[in-house]
Tab-separated table of N, CA and C in Angstrom:
chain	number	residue	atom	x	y	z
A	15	UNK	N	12.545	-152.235	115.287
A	15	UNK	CA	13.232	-151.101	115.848
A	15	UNK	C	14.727	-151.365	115.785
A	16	UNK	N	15.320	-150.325	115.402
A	16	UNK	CA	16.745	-150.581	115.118
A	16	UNK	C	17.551	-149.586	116.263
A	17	UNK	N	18.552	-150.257	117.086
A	17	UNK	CA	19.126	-149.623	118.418
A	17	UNK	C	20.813	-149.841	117.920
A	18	UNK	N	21.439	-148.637	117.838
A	18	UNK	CA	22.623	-148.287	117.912
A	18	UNK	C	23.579	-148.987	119.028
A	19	UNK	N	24.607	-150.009	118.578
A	19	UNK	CA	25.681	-150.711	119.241
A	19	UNK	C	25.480	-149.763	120.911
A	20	UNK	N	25.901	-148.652	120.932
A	20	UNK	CA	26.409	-147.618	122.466
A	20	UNK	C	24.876	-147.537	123.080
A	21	UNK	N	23.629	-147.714	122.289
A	21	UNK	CA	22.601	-147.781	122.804
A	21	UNK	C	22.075	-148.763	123.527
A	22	UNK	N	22.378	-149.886	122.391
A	22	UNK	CA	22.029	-151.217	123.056
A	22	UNK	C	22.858	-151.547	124.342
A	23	UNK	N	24.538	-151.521	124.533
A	23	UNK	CA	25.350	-151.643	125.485
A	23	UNK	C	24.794	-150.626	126.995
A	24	UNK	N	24.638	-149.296	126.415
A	24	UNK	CA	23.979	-148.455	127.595
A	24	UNK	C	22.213	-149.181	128.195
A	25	UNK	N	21.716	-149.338	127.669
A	25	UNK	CA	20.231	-150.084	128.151
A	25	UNK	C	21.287	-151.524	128.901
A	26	UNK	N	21.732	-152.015	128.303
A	26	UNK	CA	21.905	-153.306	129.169
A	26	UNK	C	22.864	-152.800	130.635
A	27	UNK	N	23.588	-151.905	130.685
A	27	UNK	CA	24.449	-151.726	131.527
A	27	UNK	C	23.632	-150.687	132.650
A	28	UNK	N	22.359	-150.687	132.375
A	28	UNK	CA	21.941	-149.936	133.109
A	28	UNK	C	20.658	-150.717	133.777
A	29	UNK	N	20.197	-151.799	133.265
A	29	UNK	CA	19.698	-152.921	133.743
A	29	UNK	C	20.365	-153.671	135.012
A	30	UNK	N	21.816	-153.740	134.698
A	30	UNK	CA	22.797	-154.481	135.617
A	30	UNK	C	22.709	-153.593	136.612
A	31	UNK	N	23.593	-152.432	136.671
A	31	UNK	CA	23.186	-151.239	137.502
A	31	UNK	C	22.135	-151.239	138.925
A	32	UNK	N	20.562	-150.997	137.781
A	32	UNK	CA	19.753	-150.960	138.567
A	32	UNK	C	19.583	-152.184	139.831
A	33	UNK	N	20.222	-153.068	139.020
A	33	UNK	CA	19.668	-154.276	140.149
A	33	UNK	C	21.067	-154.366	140.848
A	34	UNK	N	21.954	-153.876	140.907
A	34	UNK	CA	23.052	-153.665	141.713
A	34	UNK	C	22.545	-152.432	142.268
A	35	UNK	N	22.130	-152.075	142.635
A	35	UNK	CA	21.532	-150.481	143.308
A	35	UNK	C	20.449	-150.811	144.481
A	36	UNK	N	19.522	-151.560	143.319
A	36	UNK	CA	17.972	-152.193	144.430
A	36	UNK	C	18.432	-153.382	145.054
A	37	UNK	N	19.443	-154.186	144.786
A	37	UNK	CA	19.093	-155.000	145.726
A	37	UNK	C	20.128	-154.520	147.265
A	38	UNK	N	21.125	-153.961	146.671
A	38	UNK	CA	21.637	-153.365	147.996
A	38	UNK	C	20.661	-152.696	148.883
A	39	UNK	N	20.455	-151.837	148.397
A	39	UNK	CA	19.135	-151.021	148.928
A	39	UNK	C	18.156	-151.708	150.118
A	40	UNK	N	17.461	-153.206	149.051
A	40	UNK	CA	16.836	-153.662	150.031
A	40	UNK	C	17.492	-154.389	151.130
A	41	UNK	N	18.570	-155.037	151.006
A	41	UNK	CA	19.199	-155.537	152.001
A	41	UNK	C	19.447	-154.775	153.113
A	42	UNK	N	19.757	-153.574	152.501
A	42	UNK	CA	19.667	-152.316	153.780
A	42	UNK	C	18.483	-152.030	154.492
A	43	UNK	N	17.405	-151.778	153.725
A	43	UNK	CA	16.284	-151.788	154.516
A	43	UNK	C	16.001	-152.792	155.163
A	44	UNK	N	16.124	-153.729	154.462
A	44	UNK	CA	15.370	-155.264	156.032
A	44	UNK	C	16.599	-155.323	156.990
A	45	UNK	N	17.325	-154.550	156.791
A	45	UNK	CA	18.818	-154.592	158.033
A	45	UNK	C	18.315	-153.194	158.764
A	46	UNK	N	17.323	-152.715	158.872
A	46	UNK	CA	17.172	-150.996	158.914
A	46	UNK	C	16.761	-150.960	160.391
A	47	UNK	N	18.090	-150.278	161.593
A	47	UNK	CA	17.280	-150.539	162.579
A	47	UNK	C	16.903	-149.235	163.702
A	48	UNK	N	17.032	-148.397	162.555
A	48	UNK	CA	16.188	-147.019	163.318
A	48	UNK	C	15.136	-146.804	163.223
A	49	UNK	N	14.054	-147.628	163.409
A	49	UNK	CA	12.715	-148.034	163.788
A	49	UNK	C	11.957	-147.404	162.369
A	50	UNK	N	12.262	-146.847	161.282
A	50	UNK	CA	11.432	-146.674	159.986
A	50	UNK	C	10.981	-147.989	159.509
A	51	UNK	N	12.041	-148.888	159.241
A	51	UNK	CA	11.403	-150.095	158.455
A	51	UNK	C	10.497	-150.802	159.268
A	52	UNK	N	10.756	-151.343	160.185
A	52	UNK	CA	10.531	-152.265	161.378
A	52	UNK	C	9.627	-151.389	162.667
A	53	UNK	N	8.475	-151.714	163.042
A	53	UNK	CA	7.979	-150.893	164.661
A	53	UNK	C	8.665	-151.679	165.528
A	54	UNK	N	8.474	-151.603	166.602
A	54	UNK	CA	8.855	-151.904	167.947
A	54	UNK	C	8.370	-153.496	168.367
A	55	UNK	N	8.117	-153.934	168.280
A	55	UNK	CA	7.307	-155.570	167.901
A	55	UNK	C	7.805	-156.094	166.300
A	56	UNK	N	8.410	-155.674	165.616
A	56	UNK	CA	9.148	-155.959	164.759
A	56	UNK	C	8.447	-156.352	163.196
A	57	UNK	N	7.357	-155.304	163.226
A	57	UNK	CA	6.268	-155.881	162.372
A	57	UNK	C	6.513	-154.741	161.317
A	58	UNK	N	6.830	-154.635	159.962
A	58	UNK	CA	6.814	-153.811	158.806
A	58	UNK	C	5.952	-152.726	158.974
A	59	UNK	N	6.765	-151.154	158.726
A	59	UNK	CA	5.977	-149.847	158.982
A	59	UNK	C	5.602	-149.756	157.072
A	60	UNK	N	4.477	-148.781	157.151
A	60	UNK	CA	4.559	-148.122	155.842
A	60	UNK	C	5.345	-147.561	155.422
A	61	UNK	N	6.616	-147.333	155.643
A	61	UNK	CA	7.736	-146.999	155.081
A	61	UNK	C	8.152	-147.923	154.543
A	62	UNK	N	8.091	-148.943	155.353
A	62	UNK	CA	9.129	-150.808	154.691
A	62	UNK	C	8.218	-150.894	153.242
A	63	UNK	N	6.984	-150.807	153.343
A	63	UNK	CA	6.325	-151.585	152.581
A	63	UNK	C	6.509	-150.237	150.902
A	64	UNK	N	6.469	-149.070	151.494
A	64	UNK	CA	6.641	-148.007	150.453
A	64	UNK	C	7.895	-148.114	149.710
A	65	UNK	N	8.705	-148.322	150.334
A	65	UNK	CA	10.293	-148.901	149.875
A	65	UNK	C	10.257	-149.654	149.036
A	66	UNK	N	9.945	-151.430	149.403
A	66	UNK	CA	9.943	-152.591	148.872
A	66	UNK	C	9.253	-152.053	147.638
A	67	UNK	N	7.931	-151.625	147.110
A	67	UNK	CA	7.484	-151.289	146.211
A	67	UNK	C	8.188	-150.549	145.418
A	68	UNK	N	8.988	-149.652	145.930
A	68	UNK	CA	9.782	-149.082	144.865
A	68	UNK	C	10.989	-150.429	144.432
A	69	UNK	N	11.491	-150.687	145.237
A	69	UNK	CA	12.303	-151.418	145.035
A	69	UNK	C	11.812	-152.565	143.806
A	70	UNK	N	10.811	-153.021	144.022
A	70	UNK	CA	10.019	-154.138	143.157
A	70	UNK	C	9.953	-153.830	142.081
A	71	UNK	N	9.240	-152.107	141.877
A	71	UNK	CA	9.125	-151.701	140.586
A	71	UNK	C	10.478	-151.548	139.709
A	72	UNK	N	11.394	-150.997	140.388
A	72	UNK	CA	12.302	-150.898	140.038
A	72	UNK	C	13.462	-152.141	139.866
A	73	UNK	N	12.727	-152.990	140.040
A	73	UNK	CA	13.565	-154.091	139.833
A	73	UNK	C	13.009	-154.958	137.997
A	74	UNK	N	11.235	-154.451	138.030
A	74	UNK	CA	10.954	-154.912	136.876
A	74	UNK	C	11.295	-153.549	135.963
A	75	UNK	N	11.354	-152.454	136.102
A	75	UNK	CA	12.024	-151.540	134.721
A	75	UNK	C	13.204	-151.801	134.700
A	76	UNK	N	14.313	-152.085	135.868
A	76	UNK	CA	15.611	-152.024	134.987
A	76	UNK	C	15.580	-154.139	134.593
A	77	UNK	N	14.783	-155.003	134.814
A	77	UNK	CA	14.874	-156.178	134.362
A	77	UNK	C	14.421	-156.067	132.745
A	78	UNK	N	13.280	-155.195	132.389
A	78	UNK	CA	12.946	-154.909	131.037
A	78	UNK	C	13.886	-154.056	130.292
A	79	UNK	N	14.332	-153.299	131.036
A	79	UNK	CA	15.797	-152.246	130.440
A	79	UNK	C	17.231	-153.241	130.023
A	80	UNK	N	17.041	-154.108	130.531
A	80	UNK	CA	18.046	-155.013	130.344
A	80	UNK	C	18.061	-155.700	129.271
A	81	UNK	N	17.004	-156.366	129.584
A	81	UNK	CA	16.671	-157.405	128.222
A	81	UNK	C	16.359	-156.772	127.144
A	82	UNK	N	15.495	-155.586	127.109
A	82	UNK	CA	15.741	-154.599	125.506
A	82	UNK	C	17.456	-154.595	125.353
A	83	UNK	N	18.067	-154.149	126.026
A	83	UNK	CA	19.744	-154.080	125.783
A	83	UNK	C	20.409	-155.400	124.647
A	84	UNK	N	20.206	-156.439	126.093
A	84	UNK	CA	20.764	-157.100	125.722
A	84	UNK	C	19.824	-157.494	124.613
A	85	UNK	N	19.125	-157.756	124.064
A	85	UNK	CA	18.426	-158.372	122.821
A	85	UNK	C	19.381	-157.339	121.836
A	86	UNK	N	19.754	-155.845	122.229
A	86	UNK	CA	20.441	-155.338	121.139
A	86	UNK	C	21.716	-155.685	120.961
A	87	UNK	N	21.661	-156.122	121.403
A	87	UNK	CA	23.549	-156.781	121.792
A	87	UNK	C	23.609	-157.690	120.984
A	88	UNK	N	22.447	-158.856	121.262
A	88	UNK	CA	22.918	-160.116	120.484
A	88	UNK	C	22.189	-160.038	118.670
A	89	UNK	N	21.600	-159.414	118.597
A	89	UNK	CA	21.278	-158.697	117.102
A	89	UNK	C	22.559	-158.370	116.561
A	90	UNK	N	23.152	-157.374	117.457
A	90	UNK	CA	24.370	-156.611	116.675
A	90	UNK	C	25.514	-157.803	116.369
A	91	UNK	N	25.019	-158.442	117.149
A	91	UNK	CA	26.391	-159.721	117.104
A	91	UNK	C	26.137	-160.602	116.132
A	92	UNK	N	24.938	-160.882	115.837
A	92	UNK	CA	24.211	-161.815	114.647
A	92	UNK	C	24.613	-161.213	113.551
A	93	UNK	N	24.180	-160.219	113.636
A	93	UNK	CA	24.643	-159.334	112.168
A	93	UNK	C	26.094	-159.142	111.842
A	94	UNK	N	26.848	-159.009	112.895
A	94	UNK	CA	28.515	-159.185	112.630
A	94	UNK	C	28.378	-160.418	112.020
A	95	UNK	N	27.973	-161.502	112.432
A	95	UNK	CA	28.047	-162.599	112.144
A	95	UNK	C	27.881	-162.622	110.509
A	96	UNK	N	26.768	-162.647	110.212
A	96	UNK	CA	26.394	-162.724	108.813
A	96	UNK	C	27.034	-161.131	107.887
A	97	UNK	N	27.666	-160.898	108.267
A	97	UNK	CA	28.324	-160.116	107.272
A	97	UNK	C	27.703	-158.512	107.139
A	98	UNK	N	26.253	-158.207	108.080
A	98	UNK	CA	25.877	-157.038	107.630
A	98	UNK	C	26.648	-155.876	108.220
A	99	UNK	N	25.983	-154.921	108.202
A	99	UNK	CA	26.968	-153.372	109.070
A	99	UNK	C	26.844	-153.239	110.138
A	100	UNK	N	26.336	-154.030	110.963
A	100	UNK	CA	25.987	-154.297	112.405
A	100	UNK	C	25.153	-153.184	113.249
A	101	UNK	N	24.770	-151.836	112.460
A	101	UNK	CA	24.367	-150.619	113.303
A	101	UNK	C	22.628	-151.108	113.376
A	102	UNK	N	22.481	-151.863	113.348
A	102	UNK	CA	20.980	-152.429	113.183
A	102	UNK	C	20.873	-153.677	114.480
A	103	UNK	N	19.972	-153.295	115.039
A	103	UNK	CA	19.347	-154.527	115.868
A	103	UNK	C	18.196	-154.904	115.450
């Protein structure tokens, strides 16, 4: 599969992103103290746990969004290297 330089850079920068997004996120939620995350005895509601799951998932699509990126990144750079037209990963 061949990924365009602005393609490959956009997938990786949106990998970074995501996990600059989720992990704030979760830090907020386990800091969350208007009784959604946490009950009253301090034990995880189905909200905490509905969260974290997103959060999780979303931590492995933009970790795979990344690494497709960056794998296009360092293709394009190989190929600078060796002399080709670089629009190829």
């Amino acid at each position: 599969m061949k990924l365009s330089r602005a393609a490959s850079w956009f997938l990786l920068a949106f990998g970074v992103w995501t996990w600059f997004i989720w992990v704030s996120f979760v830090r907020n939620l386990w800091k969350n103290g208007s009784g959604l995350a946490f009950d009253t005895a301090g034990d995880p509601t189905a909200y905490f746990w509905v969260h974290l799951t997103l959060a999780v998932t979303s931590f492995l699509l933009g970790t795979a969004v990344g690494v497709i990126g960056l794998r296009g990144v360092l293709a394009l750079r190989r190929a600078s290297r060796s002399g080709d037209s670089g629009d190829a990963a």
